[in-house]
Coordinates of C-alpha atoms in Angstrom, one line a residue:
X1 CA 0.0 0.0 0.0
X2 CA 1.6 3.3 -1.0
X3 CA 1.1 6.7 0.8
X4 CA -1.8 7.8 -1.4
X5 CA -3.7 4.6 -0.5
X6 CA -2.9 5.0 3.2
X7 CA -4.0 8.6 3.3
X8 CA -7.2 7.7 1.4
X9 CA -7.9 4.6 3.7
X10 CA -7.4 6.3 7.0
X11 CA -8.3 10.0 6.4
X12 CA -10.6 9.7 3.4
X13 CA -8.5 12.3 1.5
X14 CA -7.8 11.8 -2.2
X15 CA -4.2 13.0 -2.7
X16 CA -3.2 14.1 -6.2
X17 CA 0.4 14.9 -5.3
X18 CA 2.7 14.0 -2.4
X19 CA 6.1 15.7 -1.8
X20 CA 8.6 14.7 0.8
X21 CA 9.7 17.6 3.1
X22 CA 12.7 18.1 5.4
X23 CA 12.5 16.6 8.8
X24 CA 14.6 16.0 11.9
X25 CA 13.5 12.8 13.6
X26 CA 10.4 12.1 11.6
X27 CA 9.4 12.1 7.9
X28 CA 7.0 14.9 6.6
X29 CA 5.1 15.1 3.4
X30 CA 3.2 17.9 1.6
X31 CA -0.1 16.5 0.4
X32 CA -2.1 18.2 -2.3
X33 CA -5.7 17.6 -3.2
X34 CA -7.9 19.3 -5.8
X35 CA -9.2 21.6 -3.1
X36 CA -6.4 22.2 -0.5
X37 CA -3.1 21.1 1.0
X38 CA -2.2 19.1 4.1
X39 CA 0.9 18.0 6.0
X40 CA 1.2 14.3 6.5
X41 CA 3.6 13.2 9.2
X42 CA 5.1 9.8 10.0
X43 CA 7.1 8.6 13.0
X44 CA 8.8 5.3 13.9
X45 CA 6.6 3.5 16.4
X46 CA 7.6 4.0 20.0
X47 CA 5.4 4.3 23.0
X48 CA 7.0 7.5 24.2
X49 CA 6.8 9.1 20.8
X50 CA 3.1 8.0 20.5
X51 CA 2.3 9.7 23.8
X52 CA 4.1 12.9 22.8
X53 CA 2.5 13.1 19.4
X54 CA -0.9 12.6 21.0
X55 CA 0.0 15.3 23.5
X56 CA 1.0 17.6 20.7
X57 CA -2.5 17.1 19.1
X58 CA -4.1 18.0 22.4
X59 CA -2.1 21.3 22.6
X60 CA -2.9 22.2 19.0
X61 CA -6.6 21.6 19.6
X62 CA -6.4 23.9 22.7
X63 CA -4.6 26.6 20.6
X64 CA -7.1 26.3 17.8
X65 CA -10.0 27.1 20.1
X66 CA -9.3 30.7 19.2
X67 CA -10.6 32.0 16.0
X68 CA -7.4 32.3 14.1
X69 CA -5.6 30.3 11.4
X70 CA -2.2 30.6 13.2
X71 CA -1.5 27.0 14.1
X72 CA -1.8 23.7 12.3
X73 CA -5.1 21.9 13.0
X74 CA -5.0 18.1 13.7
X75 CA -7.2 16.2 11.1
X76 CA -9.1 13.3 12.4
X77 CA -9.0 9.9 10.8
X78 CA -12.2 8.3 9.5
X79 CA -12.7 6.6 12.8
X80 CA -12.2 9.8 14.8
X81 CA -8.6 9.5 16.0
X82 CA -5.9 12.1 15.7
X83 CA -3.0 9.6 15.4
X84 CA -2.8 6.1 14.2
X85 CA -0.3 3.3 14.2
X86 CA -0.2 1.4 10.9
X87 CA 2.0 -0.9 8.9
X88 CA 4.1 0.8 6.1
X89 CA 6.5 -1.5 4.2
X90 CA 6.2 -4.0 7.1
X91 CA 7.1 -1.6 9.9
X92 CA 4.9 -0.1 12.6
X93 CA 4.6 3.6 11.9
X94 CA 2.7 6.4 13.6
X95 CA 0.7 8.6 11.2
X96 CA -1.1 11.9 11.5
X97 CA -2.5 14.7 9.3
X98 CA -2.4 18.4 9.9
X99 CA -3.9 21.4 8.1
X100 CA -1.5 23.4 5.9
X101 CA -0.8 27.0 6.9
X102 CA -0.4 29.7 4.3
X103 CA 2.5 32.2 4.4
X104 CA 6.2 32.7 3.6
X105 CA 8.9 31.4 5.9
X106 CA 10.5 34.0 8.2
X107 CA 13.9 33.0 6.8
X108 CA 12.8 34.1 3.3
X109 CA 11.0 37.3 4.3
X110 CA 12.2 40.8 4.2
X111 CA 13.3 41.6 7.8
X112 CA 12.3 44.9 9.4
X113 CA 11.9 46.2 12.9
X114 CA 8.1 45.9 12.6
X115 CA 8.3 42.3 11.5
X116 CA 10.5 41.5 14.5
X117 CA 8.2 43.3 16.9
X118 CA 5.2 41.3 15.5
X119 CA 7.3 38.2 16.0
X120 CA 7.7 38.9 19.7
X121 CA 4.0 39.8 20.0
X122 CA 2.9 36.6 18.2
X123 CA 5.0 34.5 20.6
X124 CA 3.6 36.2 23.6
X125 CA 0.0 35.7 22.4
X126 CA 0.7 32.0 21.9
X127 CA 2.3 31.8 25.3
X128 CA -0.7 33.4 26.9
X129 CA -2.8 30.6 25.5
X130 CA -0.4 27.9 26.7
X131 CA 0.3 29.4 30.1
X132 CA -1.2 27.2 32.8
X133 CA -1.9 24.4 30.4
X134 CA -1.2 21.0 31.8
X135 CA 0.0 18.0 29.8
X136 CA 1.9 15.3 31.6
X137 CA 3.8 13.7 28.6
X138 CA 5.1 17.1 27.7
X139 CA 5.8 18.2 31.3
X140 CA 7.8 15.0 32.0
X141 CA 9.8 15.3 28.8
X142 CA 13.6 15.6 29.2
X143 CA 14.8 16.9 25.8
X144 CA 18.3 17.9 24.7
X145 CA 17.0 20.9 22.6
X146 CA 15.3 22.4 25.7
X147 CA 17.6 25.2 26.9
X148 CA 17.1 24.3 30.5
X149 CA 18.7 20.9 29.6
X150 CA 21.6 22.5 27.7
X151 CA 24.2 20.5 29.8
X152 CA 22.8 17.2 28.4
X153 CA 24.7 18.2 25.2
X154 CA 28.1 18.2 26.9
X155 CA 29.1 14.7 25.7
X156 CA 28.7 16.0 22.1
X157 CA 31.3 18.7 22.5
X158 CA 34.2 16.3 21.7
X159 CA 32.5 15.6 18.4
X160 CA 33.1 19.2 17.3
X161 CA 36.3 18.9 15.2
X162 CA 37.9 22.3 15.8
X163 CA 39.5 23.1 19.2
X164 CA 38.8 26.8 18.7
X165 CA 35.1 26.1 18.3
X166 CA 35.0 23.6 21.2
X167 CA 36.4 26.0 23.7
X168 CA 33.7 28.6 23.0
X169 CA 31.0 26.0 23.5
X170 CA 32.6 24.8 26.8
X171 CA 32.8 28.4 27.9
X172 CA 29.2 29.3 27.3
X173 CA 27.9 26.0 28.8
X174 CA 30.2 26.7 31.8
X175 CA 28.6 30.2 32.1
X176 CA 25.2 28.6 31.9
X177 CA 26.0 26.3 34.7
X178 CA 27.4 29.1 36.9
X179 CA 24.9 31.9 36.2
X180 CA 21.7 30.3 34.9
X181 CA 21.3 26.9 36.5
X182 CA 21.1 28.4 40.1
X183 CA 18.1 30.7 39.1
X184 CA 16.2 28.2 36.9
X185 CA 13.9 27.1 39.8
X186 CA 12.8 30.8 40.3
X187 CA 11.8 31.4 36.7
X188 CA 8.2 31.3 35.4
X189 CA 7.5 28.0 33.7
X190 CA 5.1 26.9 31.0
X191 CA 4.6 24.6 28.1
X192 CA 6.3 26.4 25.2
X193 CA 6.7 25.8 21.5
X194 CA 10.6 25.8 22.0
X195 CA 11.5 25.9 18.3
X196 CA 10.4 29.2 16.8
X197 CA 13.2 29.2 14.3
X198 CA 13.1 31.1 11.0
X199 CA 11.9 28.0 9.1
X200 CA 9.0 27.3 11.5
X201 CA 7.6 30.9 11.6
X202 CA 5.2 32.1 8.8
X203 CA 4.9 35.7 7.6
X204 CA 2.2 37.5 5.5
X205 CA 2.1 41.2 4.7
X206 CA 5.2 42.0 6.8
X207 CA 3.9 40.5 10.1
X208 CA 4.2 37.0 11.7
X209 CA 0.9 35.2 11.2
X210 CA 1.6 31.6 12.1
X211 CA 3.9 28.9 13.4
X212 CA 4.4 25.2 12.6
X213 CA 6.2 22.1 13.9
X214 CA 5.2 21.7 17.5
X215 CA 7.4 18.6 17.9
X216 CA 9.9 20.3 20.2
X217 CA 7.3 21.4 22.8
X218 CA 8.6 21.2 26.4
X219 CA 7.7 22.4 29.9
X220 CA 10.4 24.9 30.5
X221 CA 11.2 28.4 31.6
X222 CA 8.9 30.9 29.8
X223 CA 11.9 33.1 28.8
X224 CA 13.3 30.1 26.8
X225 CA 10.6 30.7 24.2
X226 CA 12.0 34.2 23.6
X227 CA 15.6 33.0 23.8
X228 CA 15.1 30.3 21.2
X229 CA 13.3 32.7 18.8
X230 CA 15.9 35.4 19.2
X231 CA 18.7 33.0 18.6
X232 CA 17.6 32.1 15.1
X233 CA 16.2 35.5 14.1
X234 CA 19.4 37.4 14.8
X235 CA 21.7 35.0 12.9
X236 CA 23.6 36.9 10.2
X237 CA 22.8 40.3 11.6
X238 CA 25.5 43.0 12.0
X239 CA 23.9 44.3 15.2
X240 CA 22.3 41.3 16.8
X241 CA 21.4 43.0 20.0
X242 CA 19.4 45.7 18.3
X243 CA 17.4 43.2 16.3
X244 CA 16.9 41.0 19.4
X245 CA 15.5 44.1 21.2
X246 CA 12.7 44.5 18.7
X247 CA 11.5 40.9 19.5
X248 CA 11.8 41.6 23.3
X249 CA 9.8 44.9 22.9
X250 CA 7.0 43.1 20.9
X251 CA 6.8 40.4 23.5
X252 CA 6.6 42.6 26.6
X253 CA 3.7 44.4 25.1
X254 CA 1.7 41.3 25.7
X255 CA 3.5 39.6 28.6
X256 CA 5.6 41.8 30.9
X257 CA 9.1 40.4 31.4
X258 CA 10.7 40.1 34.8
X259 CA 14.2 41.3 35.7
X260 CA 15.4 37.8 36.6
X261 CA 14.3 36.6 33.2
X262 CA 16.1 39.4 31.3
X263 CA 19.2 39.0 33.5
X264 CA 19.9 35.5 32.0
X265 CA 18.7 36.1 28.5
X266 CA 22.2 36.7 27.0
X267 CA 23.4 33.4 28.5
X268 CA 20.2 31.5 27.4
X269 CA 20.8 32.6 23.8
X270 CA 24.5 31.4 24.1
X271 CA 23.3 28.1 25.5
X272 CA 20.8 27.6 22.6
X273 CA 23.6 28.3 20.1
X274 CA 25.7 25.6 21.9
X275 CA 22.9 23.1 21.7
X276 CA 22.5 23.8 18.0
X277 CA 26.2 23.2 17.1
X278 CA 26.5 20.2 19.4
X279 CA 23.5 18.6 17.9
X280 CA 24.9 19.3 14.4
X281 CA 28.2 17.8 15.2
X282 CA 26.6 14.7 16.7
X283 CA 24.2 14.3 13.8
X284 CA 27.1 14.4 11.3
X285 CA 28.4 11.3 13.0
X286 CA 25.1 9.5 14.0
X287 CA 23.0 10.4 11.0
X288 CA 25.3 11.8 8.3
X289 CA 22.7 11.5 5.5
X290 CA 20.3 14.0 7.2
X291 CA 21.4 17.5 6.3
X292 CA 18.3 19.2 7.8
X293 CA 19.8 19.3 11.3
X294 CA 22.8 21.3 10.0
X295 CA 20.8 23.8 8.1
X296 CA 21.8 26.7 10.5
X297 CA 25.2 25.4 11.6
X298 CA 27.3 28.0 9.7
X299 CA 25.2 30.9 10.9
X300 CA 25.2 29.5 14.4
X301 CA 29.0 29.4 14.6
X302 CA 29.2 33.0 13.2
X303 CA 26.8 34.2 15.9
X304 CA 28.7 32.4 18.7
X305 CA 31.9 34.2 17.7
X306 CA 29.9 37.5 17.5
X307 CA 28.3 36.7 20.9
X308 CA 31.6 36.4 22.7
X309 CA 32.5 39.9 21.5
X310 CA 29.3 41.4 23.0
X311 CA 29.6 42.5 26.6
X312 CA 26.9 40.7 28.6
X313 CA 26.2 44.0 30.4
X314 CA 25.6 45.7 27.1
X315 CA 23.1 43.0 26.1
X316 CA 21.4 43.1 29.5
X317 CA 21.1 46.9 29.5
X318 CA 19.5 47.0 26.0
X319 CA 17.2 44.1 26.9
X320 CA 16.1 45.9 30.0
X321 CA 15.2 49.1 28.1
X322 CA 13.3 47.1 25.5
X323 CA 11.4 45.3 28.2
X324 CA 10.5 48.6 29.8
X325 CA 12.5 47.8 32.9
X326 CA 14.7 50.3 34.8
X327 CA 18.5 49.8 34.4
X328 CA 20.7 51.0 37.2
X329 CA 24.1 52.2 36.1
X330 CA 27.1 51.2 38.3
X331 CA 29.3 53.8 40.1
X332 CA 31.6 56.0 38.0
X333 CA 35.2 55.1 37.5
X334 CA 36.2 58.3 39.3
X335 CA 34.2 57.3 42.4
X336 CA 35.8 53.8 42.3
X337 CA 39.3 55.3 42.0
X338 CA 38.6 57.5 45.0
X339 CA 37.4 54.6 47.0
X340 CA 40.5 52.5 45.9
X341 CA 42.8 55.2 47.2
X342 CA 41.1 55.1 50.6
X343 CA 42.3 51.5 51.0
X344 CA 45.2 51.1 48.6
X345 CA 48.2 53.4 48.4
X346 CA 48.2 55.5 45.1
X347 CA 51.8 54.4 44.5
X348 CA 50.2 51.2 43.3
X349 CA 49.7 52.6 39.8
X350 CA 46.6 52.4 37.6
X351 CA 47.0 52.2 33.8
X352 CA 45.8 54.9 31.5
X353 CA 45.0 58.6 32.2
X354 CA 41.3 57.5 32.1
X355 CA 41.3 54.2 34.1
X356 CA 39.3 51.3 32.9
X357 CA 36.9 49.5 35.2
X358 CA 36.5 45.8 34.4
X359 CA 34.1 43.3 35.8
X360 CA 34.2 40.2 33.5
X361 CA 36.4 38.7 30.8
X362 CA 36.3 35.9 28.2
X363 CA 39.4 34.8 26.2
X364 CA 40.8 37.8 24.4
X365 CA 37.9 40.1 25.5
X366 CA 37.4 42.1 28.7
X367 CA 34.1 43.7 29.6
X368 CA 33.4 46.8 31.7
X369 CA 30.1 47.2 33.7
X370 CA 29.0 50.0 31.4
X371 CA 28.6 47.7 28.4
X372 CA 31.9 48.2 26.6
X373 CA 34.0 45.4 25.2
X374 CA 37.8 45.7 25.1
X375 CA 40.2 43.6 23.0
X376 CA 43.0 42.7 25.5
X377 CA 46.3 42.9 23.7
X378 CA 48.2 44.1 26.7
X379 CA 47.5 41.8 29.7
X380 CA 50.5 39.5 30.0
X381 CA 49.3 37.1 32.6
X382 CA 46.5 34.9 31.1
X383 CA 48.3 32.4 28.8
X384 CA 45.2 31.1 27.0
X385 CA 43.0 34.1 27.6
X386 CA 40.6 35.1 30.3
X387 CA 38.2 32.6 31.9
X388 CA 39.3 29.8 29.7
X389 CA 36.8 27.0 30.6
X390 CA 39.4 24.3 30.9
X391 CA 41.5 26.4 33.4
X392 CA 38.4 27.3 35.3
X393 CA 37.2 23.7 35.5
X394 CA 40.6 22.4 36.5
X395 CA 40.9 25.0 39.3
X396 CA 37.4 24.2 40.6
X397 CA 38.0 20.5 40.5
X398 CA 41.3 20.7 42.3
X399 CA 40.1 23.1 45.0
X400 CA 37.2 20.7 45.6
X401 CA 39.7 17.9 46.3
X402 CA 42.9 19.3 47.8
X403 CA 44.5 22.7 48.2
X404 CA 47.8 22.4 50.1
X405 CA 51.6 23.1 49.7
X406 CA 54.9 21.3 49.0
X407 CA 55.4 20.2 52.6
X408 CA 53.2 17.2 52.1
X409 CA 53.4 14.3 49.7
X410 CA 50.7 14.1 47.1
X411 CA 50.4 12.7 43.6
X412 CA 49.7 16.0 41.7
X413 CA 52.9 17.6 42.8
X414 CA 55.1 14.7 41.4
X415 CA 52.9 14.4 38.3
X416 CA 53.1 18.0 37.4
X417 CA 56.8 18.2 38.0
X418 CA 57.4 15.2 35.8
X419 CA 55.3 16.6 33.0
X420 CA 57.0 20.0 33.3
X421 CA 60.5 18.6 33.1
X422 CA 59.6 16.5 30.1
X423 CA 59.4 19.8 28.2
X424 CA 63.1 20.5 29.0
X425 CA 66.4 18.9 28.0
X426 CA 67.7 16.3 30.5
X427 CA 70.2 18.7 31.9
X428 CA 67.4 20.7 33.5
X429 CA 66.1 18.0 35.8
X430 CA 64.9 19.6 39.1
X431 CA 61.9 21.9 39.9
X432 CA 61.5 24.4 42.7
X433 CA 57.9 25.5 43.1
X434 CA 57.5 29.0 44.5
X435 CA 54.5 31.4 44.5
X436 CA 55.5 33.9 41.7
X437 CA 57.9 34.9 39.0
X438 CA 59.5 37.4 41.4
X439 CA 60.1 34.7 44.0
X440 CA 61.5 32.5 41.3
X441 CA 64.0 35.2 40.2
X442 CA 65.0 35.7 43.8
X443 CA 65.6 32.0 44.4
X444 CA 67.6 31.7 41.1
X445 CA 69.9 34.4 42.2
X446 CA 70.4 32.9 45.6
X447 CA 71.2 29.5 44.1
X448 CA 73.7 31.1 41.7
X449 CA 75.4 33.1 44.4
X450 CA 75.8 30.1 46.6
X451 CA 77.1 28.0 43.7
X452 CA 79.6 30.6 42.4
X453 CA 80.5 32.0 45.8
X454 CA 80.1 35.5 44.3
X455 CA 77.5 38.3 44.7
X456 CA 78.0 39.8 41.3
X457 CA 75.3 39.6 38.7
X458 CA 75.4 40.5 35.0
X459 CA 72.0 41.9 33.8
X460 CA 70.6 43.4 30.6
X461 CA 69.5 46.9 29.8
X462 CA 65.7 47.3 30.2
X463 CA 65.5 43.9 31.9
X464 CA 62.8 43.2 34.4
X465 CA 62.9 40.2 36.8
X466 CA 60.5 41.0 39.6
X467 CA 59.7 43.3 42.5
X468 CA 61.4 41.7 45.5
X469 CA 64.5 43.5 46.7
X470 CA 66.7 41.2 44.7
X471 CA 64.4 41.5 41.8
X472 CA 64.8 45.3 41.8
X473 CA 68.5 45.0 42.2
X474 CA 68.8 43.0 39.0
X475 CA 66.2 44.8 37.0
X476 CA 67.4 47.8 35.0
X477 CA 63.8 48.7 34.4
X478 CA 63.4 49.2 38.1
X479 CA 66.8 50.4 39.4
X480 CA 67.4 52.9 36.6
X481 CA 63.9 54.4 36.9
X482 CA 63.8 58.0 38.2
X483 CA 62.2 56.6 41.3
X484 CA 64.5 53.7 41.5
X485 CA 67.5 53.1 43.9
X486 CA 70.2 53.2 41.1
X487 CA 72.6 50.5 40.0
X488 CA 74.3 48.5 42.8
X489 CA 78.1 48.0 42.7
X490 CA 77.7 44.3 42.3
X491 CA 75.6 44.7 39.1
X492 CA 77.1 44.7 35.6
X493 CA 74.7 46.1 33.0
X494 CA 75.1 45.2 29.3
X495 CA 73.4 46.7 26.3
X496 CA 70.2 45.2 24.9
X497 CA 71.2 43.3 21.8
X498 CA 68.6 45.0 19.6
X499 CA 69.1 44.0 15.9
X500 CA 66.3 46.3 14.8
X501 CA 67.0 49.7 16.4
X502 CA 70.4 49.2 18.0
X503 CA 73.8 50.1 16.5
X504 CA 74.4 46.6 15.1
X505 CA 71.9 45.5 12.5
X506 CA 73.8 43.0 10.3
X507 CA 73.8 39.2 10.5
X508 CA 76.7 39.4 13.0
X509 CA 74.8 41.7 15.4
X510 CA 74.4 39.0 18.1
X511 CA 78.1 38.2 18.2
X512 CA 79.0 41.9 18.2
X513 CA 76.7 42.7 21.1
X514 CA 78.0 39.6 22.9
X515 CA 81.7 40.8 22.5
X516 CA 80.7 44.1 24.1
X517 CA 79.3 42.2 27.1
X518 CA 82.5 40.1 27.3
X519 CA 84.5 43.3 27.4
X520 CA 82.4 44.5 30.3
X521 CA 82.9 41.2 32.0
X522 CA 86.7 41.2 31.6
X523 CA 87.0 44.9 32.8
X524 CA 85.0 44.1 36.0
X525 CA 88.0 42.1 37.3
X526 CA 85.7 39.8 39.4
X527 CA 83.8 36.7 38.5
X528 CA 80.0 37.0 38.2
X529 CA 77.6 34.5 39.9
X530 CA 75.1 34.7 37.0
X531 CA 74.0 36.3 33.8
X532 CA 70.2 36.8 33.7
X533 CA 68.2 37.8 30.6
X534 CA 64.8 37.4 29.0
X535 CA 64.8 35.9 25.5
X536 CA 62.6 38.7 24.5
X537 CA 63.0 41.9 26.5
X538 CA 59.5 42.9 27.5
X539 CA 60.0 46.2 29.1
X540 CA 62.5 47.2 26.4
X541 CA 59.7 47.0 23.8
X542 CA 59.3 43.2 23.2
X543 CA 62.8 43.1 21.6
X544 CA 64.1 39.6 20.7
X545 CA 67.8 39.0 21.5
X546 CA 69.9 39.2 18.3
X547 CA 70.6 35.8 16.9
X548 CA 73.8 34.2 18.2
X549 CA 74.0 36.5 21.2
X550 CA 73.5 33.9 24.0
X551 CA 75.5 31.3 22.0
X552 CA 78.5 33.5 22.3
X553 CA 77.9 34.9 25.8
X554 CA 76.9 31.7 27.7
X555 CA 80.2 29.8 27.4
X556 CA 82.1 32.8 28.7
X557 CA 79.8 33.1 31.8
X558 CA 80.3 29.5 32.6
X559 CA 84.0 29.6 32.0
X560 CA 84.5 32.1 34.8
X561 CA 82.3 30.1 37.1
X562 CA 78.9 31.7 36.7
X563 CA 75.4 30.4 35.9
X564 CA 73.2 31.2 32.9
X565 CA 69.6 32.1 33.7
X566 CA 66.8 32.4 31.2
X567 CA 63.8 34.4 32.5
X568 CA 60.8 32.8 30.7
X569 CA 58.1 34.4 32.9
X570 CA 56.7 36.2 29.9
X571 CA 58.0 34.1 27.0
X572 CA 57.6 30.5 28.2
X573 CA 55.0 27.8 27.7
X574 CA 54.7 28.1 23.9
X575 CA 54.1 31.8 23.7
X576 CA 56.6 32.1 20.9
X577 CA 54.8 29.7 18.6
X578 CA 57.6 27.7 17.1
X579 CA 59.6 27.5 20.3
X580 CA 58.1 26.2 23.6
X581 CA 60.8 28.1 25.5
X582 CA 62.3 31.4 24.4
X583 CA 65.9 30.3 24.9
X584 CA 65.4 27.7 22.2
X585 CA 65.4 30.5 19.6
X586 CA 69.0 31.2 20.6
X587 CA 70.0 27.5 20.3
X588 CA 71.3 27.3 23.9
X589 CA 70.4 25.5 27.1
X590 CA 70.5 27.6 30.2
X591 CA 71.5 26.4 33.7
X592 CA 68.3 27.8 35.4
X593 CA 65.0 28.7 33.9
X594 CA 62.5 31.0 35.7
X595 CA 58.8 30.4 35.1
X596 CA 55.8 32.4 36.2
X597 CA 52.7 34.0 34.6
X598 CA 51.7 31.4 32.0
X599 CA 52.5 28.6 34.4
X600 CA 50.1 30.1 36.9

């Protein structure tokens, strides 16, 4: 029995044409008769699916009690049922028939502010009808596309092939866990459509007039209806927040929105984007022939990258205004600086003539509480950006287990030391864990002085190695500052080997600069305990040492009994790309390596 026969037998409808449509987890058909059109839907037989499809029909009948042609109408079979289980090609299949709604898809319509406002108003009117409706199959449903269940999608993250993409998904889901999950129990809940995407929403004469495909209905936070709709509507938009606000404004005209709902809207949209790309990645593996699930994947990824640029405060502020809520601005920077100086000495400097007040950060972006986003190209501490989810998770996990010091024996200490030393040549085979780069510099100098039985240290122009007393003594950046104490008699300072702006610019620049350092060494008439230098001199302007410089200088330091120290606090842990450690660019192996910021 073919589909025409089945439709005629069970619904009494004579189809003249049947066309297969796209579908996610069921198969849909457009059925044409001489008089009208219908949507014929089939599902693999399953008791849970049967109950959900039946529940969907009940909700649609409830919605269609109103006098509007906004929602599909369930069509009864000849014997009065809305759904039926039949045999098709020897398999048990659930079948049903729905009326066909006229209109163009939102995705193919000309977008305008009035269209978006009508979209918000339409959703709110639908939610008014559904609010308070009880339907136990829907209310008990645990569905991975439901934003409140976003974390169910976590296992699919590893199926996203690109690490750059994965980290954004992990970040937004982590933010969801931290900022949204705790407030979920307080949010208004209702049965919602939950899939008002641009291919399910119908438009006529520039306004939204209908919605189809109620197969994703869930009992969830009411605000998730709005979050899902906004997610798809703003894809591809240059100013997604402005477009989202039109939907919010249209919605609040029917259903007033509450502050706690608007407070999490930015993160709910981020979570819905994560669900979409996780499901796409999983579908490519589990069901590769079904391209429907990936229809919005490219646009979703583009919006995720755009979303991380948007300050959550900016989004919240605009959403508040669109929802007719009062936004309270934070204190001014001047007030906060004045407060800071009451408790912290002004000698602890603040960057920029107009200080920047930060309250959140993500990867390369920092956010202030006024809604501005800053691209952080200056902060030298975070190695993989701010709030990297793997770092946050690792810190949370460890602090929940053990947080102690090196006086005790525990596995993590040995394991980390072993993994760290595996990144070095065998000559560098011991680790001293201290609390900062400054403390590491201080200890390196003490070790060198004890080993060489000398107090003298050779340092580099513009060098910076910390803010302990020893750190200041060996840092030209500190001791030569107009506020600094000046160069101590046990310090020898050599010129920065700058091949770009210095006096030597040819291919022998490194050797020429090294010879000058050797002359200083010989004229000092006393052996030095150590020579310390950064592979790239940060405070000197991020200047790499001229090639061959350390290769020439290191042997001479060792010959007179000294130790060669490479300060990798800013350059280490792969920050130079080709080289994991900065000293590798000079083709040398130091005696001591100082680590700090990126290690932390």
